[in-house]
mmCIF file with all atom_site columns, C-alpha atoms in Angstrom:
data_model
loop_
_atom_site.group_PDB
_atom_site.id
_atom_site.type_symbol
_atom_site.label_atom_id
_atom_site.label_alt_id
_atom_site.label_comp_id
_atom_site.label_asym_id
_atom_site.label_entity_id
_atom_site.label_seq_id
_atom_site.pdbx_PDB_ins_code
_atom_site.Cartn_x
_atom_site.Cartn_y
_atom_site.Cartn_z
_atom_site.occupancy
_atom_site.B_iso_or_equiv
_atom_site.pdbx_formal_charge
_atom_site.auth_seq_id
_atom_site.auth_comp_id
_atom_site.auth_asym_id
_atom_site.auth_atom_id
_atom_site.pdbx_PDB_model_num
ATOM 1   C CA . MET A 1 1   ? -23.075 9.371   24.847  1.00 60.00 ? 1   MET A CA 1
ATOM 2   C CA . ASN A 1 2   ? -25.982 8.649   22.543  1.00 79.00 ? 2   ASN A CA 1
ATOM 3   C CA . GLY A 1 3   ? -26.024 6.501   19.410  1.00 81.00 ? 3   GLY A CA 1
ATOM 4   C CA . ILE A 1 4   ? -25.341 9.266   16.894  1.00 81.00 ? 4   ILE A CA 1
ATOM 5   C CA . ASN A 1 5   ? -22.259 10.380  18.817  1.00 81.00 ? 5   ASN A CA 1
ATOM 6   C CA . ILE A 1 6   ? -20.915 6.828   18.856  1.00 86.00 ? 6   ILE A CA 1
ATOM 7   C CA . LEU A 1 7   ? -21.494 6.617   15.101  1.00 85.00 ? 7   LEU A CA 1
ATOM 8   C CA . ILE A 1 8   ? -19.640 9.927   14.571  1.00 84.00 ? 8   ILE A CA 1
ATOM 9   C CA . VAL A 1 9   ? -16.661 8.669   16.582  1.00 84.00 ? 9   VAL A CA 1
ATOM 10  C CA . CYS A 1 10  ? -16.609 5.382   14.624  1.00 85.00 ? 10  CYS A CA 1
ATOM 11  C CA . VAL A 1 11  ? -16.640 7.190   11.259  1.00 85.00 ? 11  VAL A CA 1
ATOM 12  C CA . ALA A 1 12  ? -13.869 9.515   12.466  1.00 83.00 ? 12  ALA A CA 1
ATOM 13  C CA . LEU A 1 13  ? -11.757 6.504   13.444  1.00 84.00 ? 13  LEU A CA 1
ATOM 14  C CA . LEU A 1 14  ? -12.419 4.869   10.053  1.00 86.00 ? 14  LEU A CA 1
ATOM 15  C CA . GLY A 1 15  ? -10.916 7.993   8.481   1.00 85.00 ? 15  GLY A CA 1
ATOM 16  C CA . PHE A 1 16  ? -7.549  6.799   9.762   1.00 88.00 ? 16  PHE A CA 1
ATOM 17  C CA . LEU A 1 17  ? -7.855  3.355   8.136   1.00 89.00 ? 17  LEU A CA 1
ATOM 18  C CA . PRO A 1 18  ? -6.057  4.308   4.866   1.00 89.00 ? 18  PRO A CA 1
ATOM 19  C CA . LEU A 1 19  ? -3.219  5.823   6.908   1.00 88.00 ? 19  LEU A CA 1
ATOM 20  C CA . VAL A 1 20  ? -2.913  2.702   9.078   1.00 90.00 ? 20  VAL A CA 1
ATOM 21  C CA . ILE A 1 21  ? -2.837  0.435   6.007   1.00 90.00 ? 21  ILE A CA 1
ATOM 22  C CA . PHE A 1 22  ? -0.207  2.622   4.320   1.00 87.00 ? 22  PHE A CA 1
ATOM 23  C CA . MET A 1 23  ? 2.008   2.668   7.414   1.00 88.00 ? 23  MET A CA 1
ATOM 24  C CA . TYR A 1 24  ? 1.686   -1.131  7.804   1.00 90.00 ? 24  TYR A CA 1
ATOM 25  C CA . LYS A 1 25  ? 2.685   -1.708  4.166   1.00 86.00 ? 25  LYS A CA 1
ATOM 26  C CA . LYS A 1 26  ? 5.576   0.758   4.455   1.00 87.00 ? 26  LYS A CA 1
ATOM 27  C CA . LYS A 1 27  ? 6.877   -0.959  7.608   1.00 89.00 ? 27  LYS A CA 1
ATOM 28  C CA . LEU A 1 28  ? 6.575   -4.421  6.020   1.00 87.00 ? 28  LEU A CA 1
ATOM 29  C CA . THR A 1 29  ? 8.435   -3.207  2.934   1.00 86.00 ? 29  THR A CA 1
ATOM 30  C CA . SER A 1 30  ? 11.204  -1.740  5.081   1.00 88.00 ? 30  SER A CA 1
ATOM 31  C CA . ARG A 1 31  ? 11.510  -5.054  6.943   1.00 89.00 ? 31  ARG A CA 1
ATOM 32  C CA . LEU A 1 32  ? 11.661  -6.989  3.656   1.00 88.00 ? 32  LEU A CA 1
ATOM 33  C CA . LEU A 1 33  ? 14.409  -4.740  2.300   1.00 89.00 ? 33  LEU A CA 1
ATOM 34  C CA . THR A 1 34  ? 16.547  -4.990  5.453   1.00 90.00 ? 34  THR A CA 1
ATOM 35  C CA . THR A 1 35  ? 16.059  -8.614  6.564   1.00 91.00 ? 35  THR A CA 1
ATOM 36  C CA . GLY A 1 36  ? 14.658  -10.343 3.475   1.00 90.00 ? 36  GLY A CA 1
ATOM 37  C CA . LEU A 1 37  ? 16.526  -12.557 1.051   1.00 93.00 ? 37  LEU A CA 1
ATOM 38  C CA . SER A 1 38  ? 17.433  -11.155 -2.357  1.00 93.00 ? 38  SER A CA 1
ATOM 39  C CA . VAL A 1 39  ? 16.738  -13.072 -5.552  1.00 95.00 ? 39  VAL A CA 1
ATOM 40  C CA . SER A 1 40  ? 16.545  -12.338 -9.273  1.00 95.00 ? 40  SER A CA 1
ATOM 41  C CA . ALA A 1 41  ? 13.009  -12.456 -10.618 1.00 95.00 ? 41  ALA A CA 1
ATOM 42  C CA . SER A 1 42  ? 11.955  -12.795 -14.231 1.00 96.00 ? 42  SER A CA 1
ATOM 43  C CA . VAL A 1 43  ? 9.373   -10.455 -15.782 1.00 95.00 ? 43  VAL A CA 1
ATOM 44  C CA . TYR A 1 44  ? 6.724   -12.573 -17.511 1.00 95.00 ? 44  TYR A CA 1
ATOM 45  C CA . HIS A 1 45  ? 3.935   -10.076 -18.301 1.00 95.00 ? 45  HIS A CA 1
ATOM 46  C CA . ILE A 1 46  ? 3.433   -6.324  -18.551 1.00 94.00 ? 46  ILE A CA 1
ATOM 47  C CA . THR A 1 47  ? 0.151   -4.418  -18.882 1.00 93.00 ? 47  THR A CA 1
ATOM 48  C CA . THR A 1 48  ? -0.060  -0.730  -19.736 1.00 90.00 ? 48  THR A CA 1
ATOM 49  C CA . ASN A 1 49  ? -2.652  1.761   -18.549 1.00 85.00 ? 49  ASN A CA 1
ATOM 50  C CA . ARG A 1 50  ? -2.617  4.613   -21.040 1.00 83.00 ? 50  ARG A CA 1
ATOM 51  C CA . LYS A 1 51  ? -4.895  6.839   -18.917 1.00 85.00 ? 51  LYS A CA 1
ATOM 52  C CA . THR A 1 52  ? -2.518  6.924   -15.956 1.00 84.00 ? 52  THR A CA 1
ATOM 53  C CA . ASN A 1 53  ? 0.670   6.413   -18.003 1.00 86.00 ? 53  ASN A CA 1
ATOM 54  C CA . THR A 1 54  ? 1.774   3.468   -15.856 1.00 88.00 ? 54  THR A CA 1
ATOM 55  C CA . THR A 1 55  ? 2.514   -0.193  -16.363 1.00 90.00 ? 55  THR A CA 1
ATOM 56  C CA . VAL A 1 56  ? 1.933   -3.151  -14.071 1.00 92.00 ? 56  VAL A CA 1
ATOM 57  C CA . VAL A 1 57  ? 4.915   -5.492  -14.205 1.00 93.00 ? 57  VAL A CA 1
ATOM 58  C CA . TYR A 1 58  ? 4.323   -9.140  -13.241 1.00 96.00 ? 58  TYR A CA 1
ATOM 59  C CA . TYR A 1 59  ? 7.341   -11.151 -12.113 1.00 95.00 ? 59  TYR A CA 1
ATOM 60  C CA . GLN A 1 60  ? 8.109   -14.639 -10.819 1.00 96.00 ? 60  GLN A CA 1
ATOM 61  C CA . PHE A 1 61  ? 10.980  -16.027 -8.790  1.00 96.00 ? 61  PHE A CA 1
ATOM 62  C CA . ILE A 1 62  ? 12.179  -19.237 -7.178  1.00 95.00 ? 62  ILE A CA 1
ATOM 63  C CA . ALA A 1 63  ? 12.516  -18.951 -3.393  1.00 94.00 ? 63  ALA A CA 1
ATOM 64  C CA . SER A 1 64  ? 15.047  -20.790 -1.238  1.00 92.00 ? 64  SER A CA 1
ATOM 65  C CA . ASN A 1 65  ? 12.447  -23.521 -0.601  1.00 92.00 ? 65  ASN A CA 1
ATOM 66  C CA . GLY A 1 66  ? 12.485  -24.367 -4.341  1.00 93.00 ? 66  GLY A CA 1
ATOM 67  C CA . ARG A 1 67  ? 8.944   -23.143 -5.019  1.00 94.00 ? 67  ARG A CA 1
ATOM 68  C CA . GLN A 1 68  ? 7.923   -20.510 -7.533  1.00 95.00 ? 68  GLN A CA 1
ATOM 69  C CA . TYR A 1 69  ? 6.260   -17.297 -6.331  1.00 95.00 ? 69  TYR A CA 1
ATOM 70  C CA . LYS A 1 70  ? 4.801   -14.331 -8.165  1.00 94.00 ? 70  LYS A CA 1
ATOM 71  C CA . GLY A 1 71  ? 4.457   -10.626 -7.537  1.00 92.00 ? 71  GLY A CA 1
ATOM 72  C CA . ASN A 1 72  ? 3.803   -7.369  -9.332  1.00 92.00 ? 72  ASN A CA 1
ATOM 73  C CA . LEU A 1 73  ? 4.725   -3.719  -9.206  1.00 90.00 ? 73  LEU A CA 1
ATOM 74  C CA . THR A 1 74  ? 3.619   -0.484  -10.811 1.00 88.00 ? 74  THR A CA 1
ATOM 75  C CA . ALA A 1 75  ? 6.219   1.376   -12.873 1.00 87.00 ? 75  ALA A CA 1
ATOM 76  C CA . ARG A 1 76  ? 6.677   3.910   -15.625 1.00 86.00 ? 76  ARG A CA 1
ATOM 77  C CA . PRO A 1 77  ? 6.194   2.630   -19.187 1.00 88.00 ? 77  PRO A CA 1
ATOM 78  C CA . GLY A 1 78  ? 9.357   1.231   -20.751 1.00 87.00 ? 78  GLY A CA 1
ATOM 79  C CA . GLU A 1 79  ? 11.165  0.774   -17.430 1.00 88.00 ? 79  GLU A CA 1
ATOM 80  C CA . TYR A 1 80  ? 10.970  -3.035  -17.574 1.00 90.00 ? 80  TYR A CA 1
ATOM 81  C CA . ARG A 1 81  ? 10.893  -5.566  -20.393 1.00 93.00 ? 81  ARG A CA 1
ATOM 82  C CA . ILE A 1 82  ? 9.377   -9.049  -20.672 1.00 93.00 ? 82  ILE A CA 1
ATOM 83  C CA . ASN A 1 83  ? 12.019  -11.704 -19.825 1.00 93.00 ? 83  ASN A CA 1
ATOM 84  C CA . GLY A 1 84  ? 14.056  -9.021  -18.046 1.00 93.00 ? 84  GLY A CA 1
ATOM 85  C CA . THR A 1 85  ? 15.173  -9.440  -14.454 1.00 94.00 ? 85  THR A CA 1
ATOM 86  C CA . ILE A 1 86  ? 14.300  -7.575  -11.254 1.00 93.00 ? 86  ILE A CA 1
ATOM 87  C CA . GLU A 1 87  ? 15.907  -7.827  -7.825  1.00 93.00 ? 87  GLU A CA 1
ATOM 88  C CA . VAL A 1 88  ? 13.215  -8.996  -5.388  1.00 94.00 ? 88  VAL A CA 1
ATOM 89  C CA . PHE A 1 89  ? 13.385  -9.222  -1.608  1.00 94.00 ? 89  PHE A CA 1
ATOM 90  C CA . TYR A 1 90  ? 11.246  -11.741 0.262   1.00 94.00 ? 90  TYR A CA 1
ATOM 91  C CA . LEU A 1 91  ? 10.818  -13.298 3.692   1.00 91.00 ? 91  LEU A CA 1
ATOM 92  C CA . PRO A 1 92  ? 12.177  -16.856 3.749   1.00 90.00 ? 92  PRO A CA 1
ATOM 93  C CA . GLU A 1 93  ? 9.378   -17.968 6.091   1.00 91.00 ? 93  GLU A CA 1
ATOM 94  C CA . ASN A 1 94  ? 6.718   -16.458 3.790   1.00 90.00 ? 94  ASN A CA 1
ATOM 95  C CA . PRO A 1 95  ? 7.851   -15.708 0.218   1.00 93.00 ? 95  PRO A CA 1
ATOM 96  C CA . TYR A 1 96  ? 4.356   -14.425 -0.639  1.00 91.00 ? 96  TYR A CA 1
ATOM 97  C CA . HIS A 1 97  ? 5.553   -11.266 1.093   1.00 90.00 ? 97  HIS A CA 1
ATOM 98  C CA . ASN A 1 98  ? 7.955   -9.844  -1.452  1.00 91.00 ? 98  ASN A CA 1
ATOM 99  C CA . THR A 1 99  ? 8.939   -6.409  -2.695  1.00 90.00 ? 99  THR A CA 1
ATOM 100 C CA . VAL A 1 100 ? 11.370  -4.439  -4.820  1.00 88.00 ? 100 VAL A CA 1
ATOM 101 C CA . LYS A 1 101 ? 13.446  -1.369  -3.970  1.00 84.00 ? 101 LYS A CA 1
ATOM 102 C CA . GLY A 1 102 ? 11.413  1.830   -4.077  1.00 73.00 ? 102 GLY A CA 1
ATOM 103 C CA . ALA A 1 103 ? 8.059   0.247   -3.205  1.00 71.00 ? 103 ALA A CA 1
ATOM 104 C CA . TRP A 1 104 ? 5.778   2.180   -0.811  1.00 65.00 ? 104 TRP A CA 1
ATOM 105 C CA . ASN A 1 105 ? 8.219   5.071   -0.848  1.00 65.00 ? 105 ASN A CA 1
ATOM 106 C CA . ASP A 1 106 ? 5.871   7.762   -2.177  1.00 70.00 ? 106 ASP A CA 1
ATOM 107 C CA . ASN A 1 107 ? 5.748   10.763  0.137   1.00 77.00 ? 107 ASN A CA 1
ATOM 108 C CA . TRP A 1 108 ? 2.929   12.316  -1.886  1.00 79.00 ? 108 TRP A CA 1
ATOM 109 C CA . PHE A 1 109 ? 0.720   9.309   -1.118  1.00 80.00 ? 109 PHE A CA 1
ATOM 110 C CA . LEU A 1 110 ? 1.544   9.563   2.590   1.00 82.00 ? 110 LEU A CA 1
ATOM 111 C CA . ALA A 1 111 ? 0.536   13.235  2.509   1.00 88.00 ? 111 ALA A CA 1
ATOM 112 C CA . PHE A 1 112 ? -2.677  12.276  0.689   1.00 89.00 ? 112 PHE A CA 1
ATOM 113 C CA . VAL A 1 113 ? -3.764  9.677   3.259   1.00 86.00 ? 113 VAL A CA 1
ATOM 114 C CA . ILE A 1 114 ? -2.931  12.081  6.105   1.00 89.00 ? 114 ILE A CA 1
ATOM 115 C CA . ALA A 1 115 ? -5.064  14.735  4.409   1.00 91.00 ? 115 ALA A CA 1
ATOM 116 C CA . ILE A 1 116 ? -7.945  12.241  4.063   1.00 90.00 ? 116 ILE A CA 1
ATOM 117 C CA . ALA A 1 117 ? -7.760  11.419  7.779   1.00 89.00 ? 117 ALA A CA 1
ATOM 118 C CA . LEU A 1 118 ? -7.674  15.085  8.785   1.00 90.00 ? 118 LEU A CA 1
ATOM 119 C CA . VAL A 1 119 ? -10.589 16.056  6.535   1.00 90.00 ? 119 VAL A CA 1
ATOM 120 C CA . ILE A 1 120 ? -12.747 13.217  7.858   1.00 89.00 ? 120 ILE A CA 1
ATOM 121 C CA . VAL A 1 121 ? -11.927 14.047  11.485  1.00 89.00 ? 121 VAL A CA 1
ATOM 122 C CA . TYR A 1 122 ? -12.717 17.731  10.849  1.00 90.00 ? 122 TYR A CA 1
ATOM 123 C CA . MET A 1 123 ? -16.031 16.858  9.159   1.00 89.00 ? 123 MET A CA 1
ATOM 124 C CA . MET A 1 124 ? -16.993 14.536  11.994  1.00 88.00 ? 124 MET A CA 1
ATOM 125 C CA . TYR A 1 125 ? -16.118 17.228  14.546  1.00 88.00 ? 125 TYR A CA 1
ATOM 126 C CA . LYS A 1 126 ? -18.350 19.726  12.731  1.00 88.00 ? 126 LYS A CA 1
ATOM 127 C CA . LEU A 1 127 ? -21.139 17.133  12.594  1.00 87.00 ? 127 LEU A CA 1
ATOM 128 C CA . TYR A 1 128 ? -20.689 16.434  16.303  1.00 86.00 ? 128 TYR A CA 1
ATOM 129 C CA . VAL A 1 129 ? -20.973 20.153  17.106  1.00 87.00 ? 129 VAL A CA 1
ATOM 130 C CA . LEU A 1 130 ? -24.044 20.451  14.872  1.00 87.00 ? 130 LEU A CA 1
ATOM 131 C CA . VAL A 1 131 ? -25.790 17.420  16.395  1.00 85.00 ? 131 VAL A CA 1
ATOM 132 C CA . ASN A 1 132 ? -25.002 18.389  19.989  1.00 83.00 ? 132 ASN A CA 1
ATOM 133 C CA . LYS A 1 133 ? -25.662 22.120  19.620  1.00 83.00 ? 133 LYS A CA 1
ATOM 134 C CA . GLY A 1 134 ? -27.093 23.481  22.830  1.00 59.00 ? 134 GLY A CA 1
ATOM 135 C CA . THR A 1 135 ? -26.978 20.191  24.767  1.00 57.00 ? 135 THR A CA 1
ATOM 136 C CA . ILE A 1 136 ? -24.070 21.115  27.052  1.00 49.00 ? 136 ILE A CA 1
#
């Protein structure tokens, strides 16, 4: 296998990186929701993106170790209010890992990252065929 073929294989494998990251985050979120501790968090800041019609909600909570931790989530405008409360799930051994119900649950995004991986693999296959045309 020559250098260009190795490069094609590497780029094809990188096409799966968004899918791997998404699946890791989804699995971590599932673990947090099933085995994590639940706590009430307070919303302390909200920013709105008018172009995408979404808001980023920033929250803080006190973990079982007595320390304060922060997190954020993306939501529809008007869904949360400053000084409101949110139920947050976190790992007691690492409260930096925290989530809320419904996080990483978008099937459309899963379909999107699968489509990205498939398109990149297809393009790399076509490039491989083009580069190695007549060398068999």
